[in-house]
CSV table of N, CA and C in Angstrom, one decimal:
chain,number,residue,atom,x,y,z
C,25,MET,N,16.1,-5.8,-47.1
C,25,MET,CA,17.3,-5.6,-47.6
C,25,MET,C,17.2,-4.0,-46.9
C,26,HIS,N,19.0,-3.7,-47.6
C,26,HIS,CA,19.3,-2.6,-46.5
C,26,HIS,C,19.8,-1.0,-47.7
C,27,ALA,N,19.3,0.1,-47.2
C,27,ALA,CA,19.4,1.1,-47.1
C,27,ALA,C,21.1,2.5,-46.9
C,28,VAL,N,22.0,1.7,-48.2
C,28,VAL,CA,23.3,2.4,-48.4
C,28,VAL,C,22.8,3.9,-48.6
C,29,GLY,N,23.4,4.5,-47.2
C,29,GLY,CA,23.2,5.8,-47.9
C,29,GLY,C,24.3,6.7,-47.4
C,30,LEU,N,24.9,8.0,-48.1
C,30,LEU,CA,26.3,9.1,-48.0
C,30,LEU,C,26.7,8.9,-47.1
C,31,ALA,N,25.3,9.4,-45.3
C,31,ALA,CA,25.8,9.9,-44.3
C,31,ALA,C,27.3,9.6,-43.6
C,32,THR,N,27.0,10.4,-42.8
C,32,THR,CA,28.6,10.0,-41.2
C,32,THR,C,27.8,9.1,-40.2
C,33,PRO,N,27.7,7.2,-40.3
C,33,PRO,CA,27.8,7.7,-38.9
C,33,PRO,C,28.3,7.9,-38.2
C,34,PRO,N,27.0,8.3,-36.7
C,34,PRO,CA,27.4,8.5,-35.1
C,34,PRO,C,29.2,8.2,-34.3
C,35,PRO,N,29.8,9.2,-33.7
C,35,PRO,CA,30.5,8.2,-33.3
C,35,PRO,C,30.8,7.5,-32.2
C,36,PRO,N,31.4,6.6,-32.2
C,36,PRO,CA,31.0,6.0,-30.9
C,36,PRO,C,30.9,7.0,-29.4
C,37,ALA,N,30.2,5.6,-28.7
C,37,ALA,CA,29.4,6.8,-27.4
C,37,ALA,C,31.4,7.2,-27.0
C,38,GLY,N,31.6,8.7,-26.1
C,38,GLY,CA,32.6,9.1,-25.8
C,38,GLY,C,33.9,9.7,-27.0
C,39,LYS,N,33.0,9.1,-28.1
C,39,LYS,CA,34.4,9.8,-29.1
C,39,LYS,C,34.4,11.6,-30.3
C,40,ALA,N,35.9,12.0,-30.6
C,40,ALA,CA,34.2,13.4,-31.4
C,40,ALA,C,34.6,12.5,-32.1
C,41,PRO,N,33.2,13.5,-33.3
C,41,PRO,CA,33.3,13.3,-34.5
C,41,PRO,C,34.3,13.3,-34.9
C,42,LEU,N,34.9,13.0,-36.8
C,42,LEU,CA,35.1,13.0,-37.5
C,42,LEU,C,35.2,14.3,-38.0
C,43,THR,N,36.6,14.8,-38.7
C,43,THR,CA,36.0,16.3,-38.6
C,43,THR,C,37.1,16.4,-40.3
C,44,PRO,N,36.9,16.5,-41.7
C,44,PRO,CA,36.6,16.7,-42.8
C,44,PRO,C,38.0,17.0,-42.9
C,45,PRO,N,39.3,16.8,-44.6
C,45,PRO,CA,41.1,17.2,-44.5
C,45,PRO,C,40.7,19.3,-44.9
C,46,PRO,N,41.2,19.3,-44.2
C,46,PRO,CA,40.8,20.7,-45.1
C,46,PRO,C,40.8,20.1,-46.9
C,47,PRO,N,40.9,21.6,-47.7
C,47,PRO,CA,40.7,21.9,-49.2
C,47,PRO,C,42.1,21.5,-49.4
C,48,PRO,N,42.8,20.5,-50.3
C,48,PRO,CA,43.6,21.3,-50.7
C,48,PRO,C,44.1,22.6,-51.7
C,49,GLN,N,45.7,22.5,-50.8
C,49,GLN,CA,45.6,24.2,-51.9
C,49,GLN,C,46.1,24.2,-52.4
C,50,ALA,N,45.6,25.1,-53.9
C,50,ALA,CA,46.5,25.0,-55.1
C,50,ALA,C,47.9,25.9,-55.2
C,51,LEU,N,48.8,24.2,-56.5
C,51,LEU,CA,50.0,24.9,-56.9
C,51,LEU,C,49.8,25.9,-57.6
C,52,SER,N,51.2,26.8,-57.0
C,52,SER,CA,51.7,27.8,-57.6
C,52,SER,C,53.1,28.3,-57.1
C,53,ALA,N,53.8,28.3,-58.5
C,53,ALA,CA,55.3,29.2,-57.4
C,53,ALA,C,55.4,29.9,-57.4
C,54,ALA,N,53.9,31.0,-56.5
C,54,ALA,CA,54.0,31.8,-55.0
C,54,ALA,C,54.3,31.5,-54.7
C,55,ALA,N,53.4,30.6,-53.8
C,55,ALA,CA,53.2,29.4,-52.7
C,55,ALA,C,53.9,28.4,-52.7
C,56,PRO,N,55.1,28.6,-52.9
C,56,PRO,CA,56.0,27.2,-53.3
C,56,PRO,C,56.2,26.1,-51.7
C,57,SER,N,55.7,27.0,-50.6
C,57,SER,CA,55.2,26.1,-49.3
C,57,SER,C,53.8,25.4,-49.7
C,58,ALA,N,53.1,25.8,-49.8
C,58,ALA,CA,52.0,24.3,-50.4
C,58,ALA,C,51.9,23.3,-50.7
C,59,ILE,N,54.0,22.8,-50.9
C,59,ILE,CA,53.9,21.5,-51.4
C,59,ILE,C,54.6,21.2,-51.2
C,60,THR,N,54.6,20.3,-50.8
C,60,THR,CA,56.1,19.1,-50.3
C,60,THR,C,56.6,17.9,-51.7
C,61,PRO,N,58.1,17.9,-51.6
C,61,PRO,CA,58.0,16.8,-52.5
C,61,PRO,C,56.9,15.4,-52.7
C,62,ILE,N,56.8,15.0,-51.8
C,62,ILE,CA,55.7,14.2,-51.2
C,62,ILE,C,55.0,14.2,-51.2
C,63,THR,N,54.6,15.5,-51.7
C,63,THR,CA,52.9,16.0,-51.4
C,63,THR,C,52.6,14.6,-53.8
C,64,ALA,N,51.2,13.8,-53.7
C,64,ALA,CA,50.8,13.7,-54.3
C,64,ALA,C,49.4,14.3,-54.9
C,65,ILE,N,50.0,14.4,-56.8
C,65,ILE,CA,49.9,15.2,-57.6
C,65,ILE,C,48.5,14.7,-58.2
C,66,SER,N,48.8,13.8,-58.9
C,66,SER,CA,47.9,13.6,-59.9
C,66,SER,C,47.5,11.7,-60.2
C,67,SER,N,46.7,11.7,-60.0
C,67,SER,CA,46.7,10.0,-60.8
C,67,SER,C,46.3,9.1,-62.1
C,68,ALA,N,46.6,8.6,-62.5
C,68,ALA,CA,46.4,8.0,-63.7
C,68,ALA,C,46.7,6.1,-63.7
C,69,SER,N,44.9,5.6,-64.3
C,69,SER,CA,45.0,3.9,-64.0
C,69,SER,C,45.2,3.3,-65.0
C,70,ALA,N,46.5,1.8,-64.9
C,70,ALA,CA,47.0,1.9,-65.7
C,70,ALA,C,46.6,0.2,-66.7
C,71,THR,N,47.2,0.4,-68.4
C,71,THR,CA,46.4,0.1,-68.7
C,71,THR,C,45.6,-1.6,-68.4
C,72,SER,N,46.2,-1.6,-67.2
C,72,SER,CA,46.1,-3.3,-67.3
C,72,SER,C,44.9,-3.8,-66.1
C,73,GLY,N,44.1,-2.7,-66.0
C,73,GLY,CA,42.6,-3.3,-64.9
C,73,GLY,C,43.4,-2.1,-63.7
C,74,ALA,N,42.8,-3.1,-63.3
C,74,ALA,CA,43.0,-2.5,-61.5
C,74,ALA,C,44.0,-1.9,-61.0
C,75,SER,N,44.2,-2.2,-61.8
C,75,SER,CA,45.8,-1.1,-61.4
C,75,SER,C,46.4,1.4,-61.8
C,76,TYR,N,47.5,1.4,-61.1
C,76,TYR,CA,47.2,3.0,-61.0
C,76,TYR,C,48.6,3.3,-61.1
C,77,TYR,N,48.5,4.3,-61.0
C,77,TYR,CA,50.3,4.9,-60.6
C,77,TYR,C,49.7,6.8,-59.9
C,78,VAL,N,50.3,7.1,-59.2
C,78,VAL,CA,50.4,8.6,-58.2
C,78,VAL,C,50.8,8.8,-58.6
C,79,LEU,N,51.4,10.0,-59.1
C,79,LEU,CA,52.8,11.1,-59.0
C,79,LEU,C,52.9,12.5,-57.8
C,80,ARG,N,53.8,12.5,-57.5
C,80,ARG,CA,54.0,13.4,-56.8
C,80,ARG,C,54.5,14.6,-57.2
C,81,ALA,N,55.0,15.1,-56.8
C,81,ALA,CA,55.7,16.7,-56.7
C,81,ALA,C,56.9,16.3,-56.7
C,82,ASN,N,57.8,16.8,-56.2
C,82,ASN,CA,59.3,15.3,-56.9
C,82,ASN,C,59.5,14.8,-58.0
C,83,GLY,N,58.0,14.7,-59.0
C,83,GLY,CA,58.5,13.3,-59.5
C,83,GLY,C,57.9,12.4,-60.0
C,84,ALA,N,58.7,11.7,-58.6
C,84,ALA,CA,58.3,10.2,-58.5
C,84,ALA,C,57.0,9.2,-58.7
C,85,VAL,N,57.1,8.3,-59.5
C,85,VAL,CA,56.0,7.1,-59.7
C,85,VAL,C,55.7,6.9,-58.7
C,86,ASN,N,54.5,6.6,-58.4
C,86,ASN,CA,54.5,5.2,-56.9
C,86,ASN,C,52.9,4.2,-58.2
C,87,ALA,N,54.3,3.0,-58.8
C,87,ALA,CA,52.9,2.4,-59.1
C,87,ALA,C,52.6,0.9,-57.9
C,88,PHE,N,51.4,0.9,-58.5
C,88,PHE,CA,50.9,-0.5,-57.2
C,88,PHE,C,50.1,-0.8,-58.0
C,89,GLY,N,50.1,-2.1,-58.3
C,89,GLY,CA,50.1,-3.3,-59.0
C,89,GLY,C,50.1,-3.1,-61.2
C,90,ALA,N,51.4,-2.0,-60.8
C,90,ALA,CA,51.0,-1.4,-62.4
C,90,ALA,C,52.9,-2.0,-62.7
C,91,THR,N,53.4,-2.2,-63.7
C,91,THR,CA,54.8,-1.5,-63.6
C,91,THR,C,55.7,-0.4,-63.9
C,92,PRO,N,56.3,0.1,-62.8
C,92,PRO,CA,57.2,1.4,-63.7
C,92,PRO,C,58.1,1.2,-63.8
C,93,HIS,N,57.7,2.6,-65.4
C,93,HIS,CA,58.3,2.8,-66.5
C,93,HIS,C,59.3,4.6,-66.3
C,94,GLY,N,59.3,4.2,-65.0
C,94,GLY,CA,60.9,5.3,-64.1
C,94,GLY,C,59.6,7.1,-63.7
C,95,SER,N,61.1,7.4,-63.6
C,95,SER,CA,60.4,9.6,-63.4
C,95,SER,C,60.6,10.4,-63.0
C,96,LEU,N,60.8,11.4,-63.0
C,96,LEU,CA,61.4,12.2,-62.5
C,96,LEU,C,62.6,12.8,-61.6
C,97,ALA,N,61.8,11.3,-60.1
C,97,ALA,CA,62.2,11.7,-59.3
C,97,ALA,C,63.6,12.7,-59.2
C,98,GLY,N,64.4,13.6,-58.5
C,98,GLY,CA,66.3,13.9,-58.7
C,98,GLY,C,66.2,14.3,-59.3
C,99,ARG,N,65.2,14.5,-60.6
C,99,ARG,CA,66.1,15.5,-61.5
C,99,ARG,C,64.9,17.0,-61.9
C,100,LEU,N,64.1,17.2,-60.4
C,100,LEU,CA,63.1,17.8,-61.0
C,100,LEU,C,63.8,19.8,-59.6
C,101,HIS,N,64.5,20.7,-59.7
C,101,HIS,CA,64.7,21.9,-58.6
C,101,HIS,C,64.0,22.0,-58.1
C,102,TYR,N,63.3,21.9,-57.0
C,102,TYR,CA,62.1,22.5,-56.5
C,102,TYR,C,63.0,23.2,-54.5
C,103,GLY,N,63.2,24.6,-55.0
C,103,GLY,CA,63.9,25.3,-54.6
C,103,GLY,C,62.7,26.2,-53.6
C,104,THR,N,62.9,27.6,-53.2
C,104,THR,CA,61.7,28.0,-52.7
C,104,THR,C,61.4,29.4,-52.9
C,105,THR,N,62.6,29.5,-54.0
C,105,THR,CA,61.5,30.9,-55.3
C,105,THR,C,61.2,30.3,-55.9
C,106,ALA,N,61.0,29.6,-57.0
C,106,ALA,CA,60.6,29.3,-58.4
C,106,ALA,C,60.8,28.0,-58.6
C,107,PRO,N,59.8,26.9,-57.2
C,107,PRO,CA,60.0,25.6,-58.1
C,107,PRO,C,59.5,25.3,-59.1
C,108,VAL,N,59.5,24.2,-60.1
C,108,VAL,CA,59.4,23.7,-60.7
C,108,VAL,C,59.3,22.1,-60.3
C,109,VAL,N,57.9,21.9,-60.4
C,109,VAL,CA,57.4,20.4,-60.4
C,109,VAL,C,56.4,20.0,-61.0
C,110,ALA,N,56.2,18.6,-61.1
C,110,ALA,CA,55.2,17.6,-61.0
C,110,ALA,C,53.5,17.6,-61.3
C,111,VAL,N,52.8,18.2,-62.7
C,111,VAL,CA,51.3,19.2,-62.6
C,111,VAL,C,50.2,17.6,-62.8
C,112,SER,N,50.9,16.6,-63.7
C,112,SER,CA,50.1,16.0,-64.4
C,112,SER,C,50.8,14.4,-64.8
C,113,MET,N,49.8,14.2,-64.9
C,113,MET,CA,50.4,12.4,-65.5
C,113,MET,C,49.5,12.0,-66.1
C,114,ALA,N,50.0,11.3,-68.2
C,114,ALA,CA,48.6,11.0,-68.5
C,114,ALA,C,49.1,9.3,-68.8
C,115,VAL,N,48.2,8.8,-68.8
C,115,VAL,CA,48.9,7.4,-69.5
C,115,VAL,C,48.5,7.3,-71.1
C,116,ASP,N,49.3,6.2,-72.1
C,116,ASP,CA,49.2,6.1,-73.4
C,116,ASP,C,48.8,5.2,-72.9
C,117,PRO,N,47.4,5.5,-74.0
C,117,PRO,CA,46.9,2.9,-74.4
C,117,PRO,C,48.0,1.8,-74.4
C,118,SER,N,48.1,3.1,-75.8
C,118,SER,CA,49.0,2.2,-77.3
C,118,SER,C,50.0,1.5,-76.5
C,119,SER,N,51.2,1.9,-75.8
C,119,SER,CA,52.3,1.3,-75.1
C,119,SER,C,51.9,0.9,-73.5
C,120,GLY,N,51.5,1.8,-72.8
C,120,GLY,CA,51.2,1.1,-71.3
C,120,GLY,C,51.6,2.1,-71.0
C,121,GLY,N,52.9,3.3,-71.3
C,121,GLY,CA,54.6,4.1,-70.5
C,121,GLY,C,53.1,5.3,-70.3
C,122,TYR,N,53.4,5.9,-69.8
C,122,TYR,CA,53.3,7.3,-69.2
C,122,TYR,C,53.6,8.9,-70.0
C,123,TRP,N,53.4,9.4,-69.9
C,123,TRP,CA,53.7,10.8,-69.7
C,123,TRP,C,53.9,11.5,-68.8
C,124,ILE,N,54.7,12.9,-68.4
C,124,ILE,CA,54.4,13.6,-67.4
C,124,ILE,C,54.8,14.9,-67.2
C,125,ALA,N,53.9,15.8,-67.0
C,125,ALA,CA,53.9,17.3,-67.3
C,125,ALA,C,54.2,18.2,-66.3
C,126,THR,N,55.2,18.6,-66.9
C,126,THR,CA,55.9,19.5,-65.3
C,126,THR,C,55.4,21.5,-65.3
C,127,SER,N,55.6,22.8,-63.4
C,127,SER,CA,55.1,23.5,-63.9
C,127,SER,C,56.0,24.7,-64.8
C,128,THR,N,56.5,24.4,-65.4
C,128,THR,CA,57.4,24.9,-66.9
C,128,THR,C,56.8,24.4,-68.0
C,129,GLY,N,56.1,23.7,-67.6
C,129,GLY,CA,55.8,22.9,-69.1
C,129,GLY,C,56.7,21.8,-69.7
C,130,GLY,N,57.0,21.9,-69.3
C,130,GLY,CA,58.0,20.2,-69.8
C,130,GLY,C,57.5,18.9,-70.4
C,131,VAL,N,56.9,18.5,-71.0
C,131,VAL,CA,56.6,17.4,-70.8
C,131,VAL,C,57.8,15.8,-71.2
C,132,TYR,N,57.0,15.1,-70.3
C,132,TYR,CA,59.0,14.0,-70.3
C,132,TYR,C,58.0,12.3,-71.2
C,133,GLY,N,58.7,12.0,-71.5
C,133,GLY,CA,57.6,10.6,-71.5
C,133,GLY,C,58.5,9.6,-71.3
C,134,PHE,N,57.8,8.5,-70.4
C,134,PHE,CA,58.5,7.4,-70.2
C,134,PHE,C,58.0,5.9,-70.7
C,135,ASP,N,58.3,5.3,-71.2
C,135,ASP,CA,57.8,4.1,-72.9
C,135,ASP,C,56.8,4.8,-73.4
C,136,ALA,N,55.9,6.5,-73.3
C,136,ALA,CA,55.7,7.1,-74.5
C,136,ALA,C,55.6,7.3,-74.9
C,137,PRO,N,56.0,7.5,-76.6
C,137,PRO,CA,55.8,8.1,-77.9
C,137,PRO,C,55.9,9.5,-77.7
C,138,SER,N,57.4,10.0,-77.7
C,138,SER,CA,57.8,11.3,-77.5
C,138,SER,C,56.2,12.3,-78.6
C,139,LEU,N,55.2,13.6,-78.3
C,139,LEU,CA,54.9,14.2,-79.2
C,139,LEU,C,55.1,15.8,-79.0
C,140,GLY,N,56.5,16.2,-77.8
C,140,GLY,CA,56.9,17.1,-78.4
C,140,GLY,C,56.5,17.7,-76.5
C,141,SER,N,56.5,19.5,-76.5
C,141,SER,CA,56.3,19.5,-75.0
C,141,SER,C,56.1,21.8,-75.2
């Protein structure tokens, strides 16, 4: 029987140990330089099992093993004073589509029912 643990193994001889990545920065209009248009913001499981979506700050959606339903890429203002960025997404279990929420409170549906914003 083998023991399984979460400890990091020692580095190979002559190699430097791995360092953990820095903690993520909070999203805010006061610090627009904290994010870039391609920063991954959110992810959601698709209704089709092991597939999922990744939402980027610019509203782009990357589908991995799932059917893409659209995105906000190219439709958000990403300026230096008050950027409008995508902040979250959720999958509709009935339609398989999804909603994308933005930093201004807008909610956009892609093959998902409109429930207001």
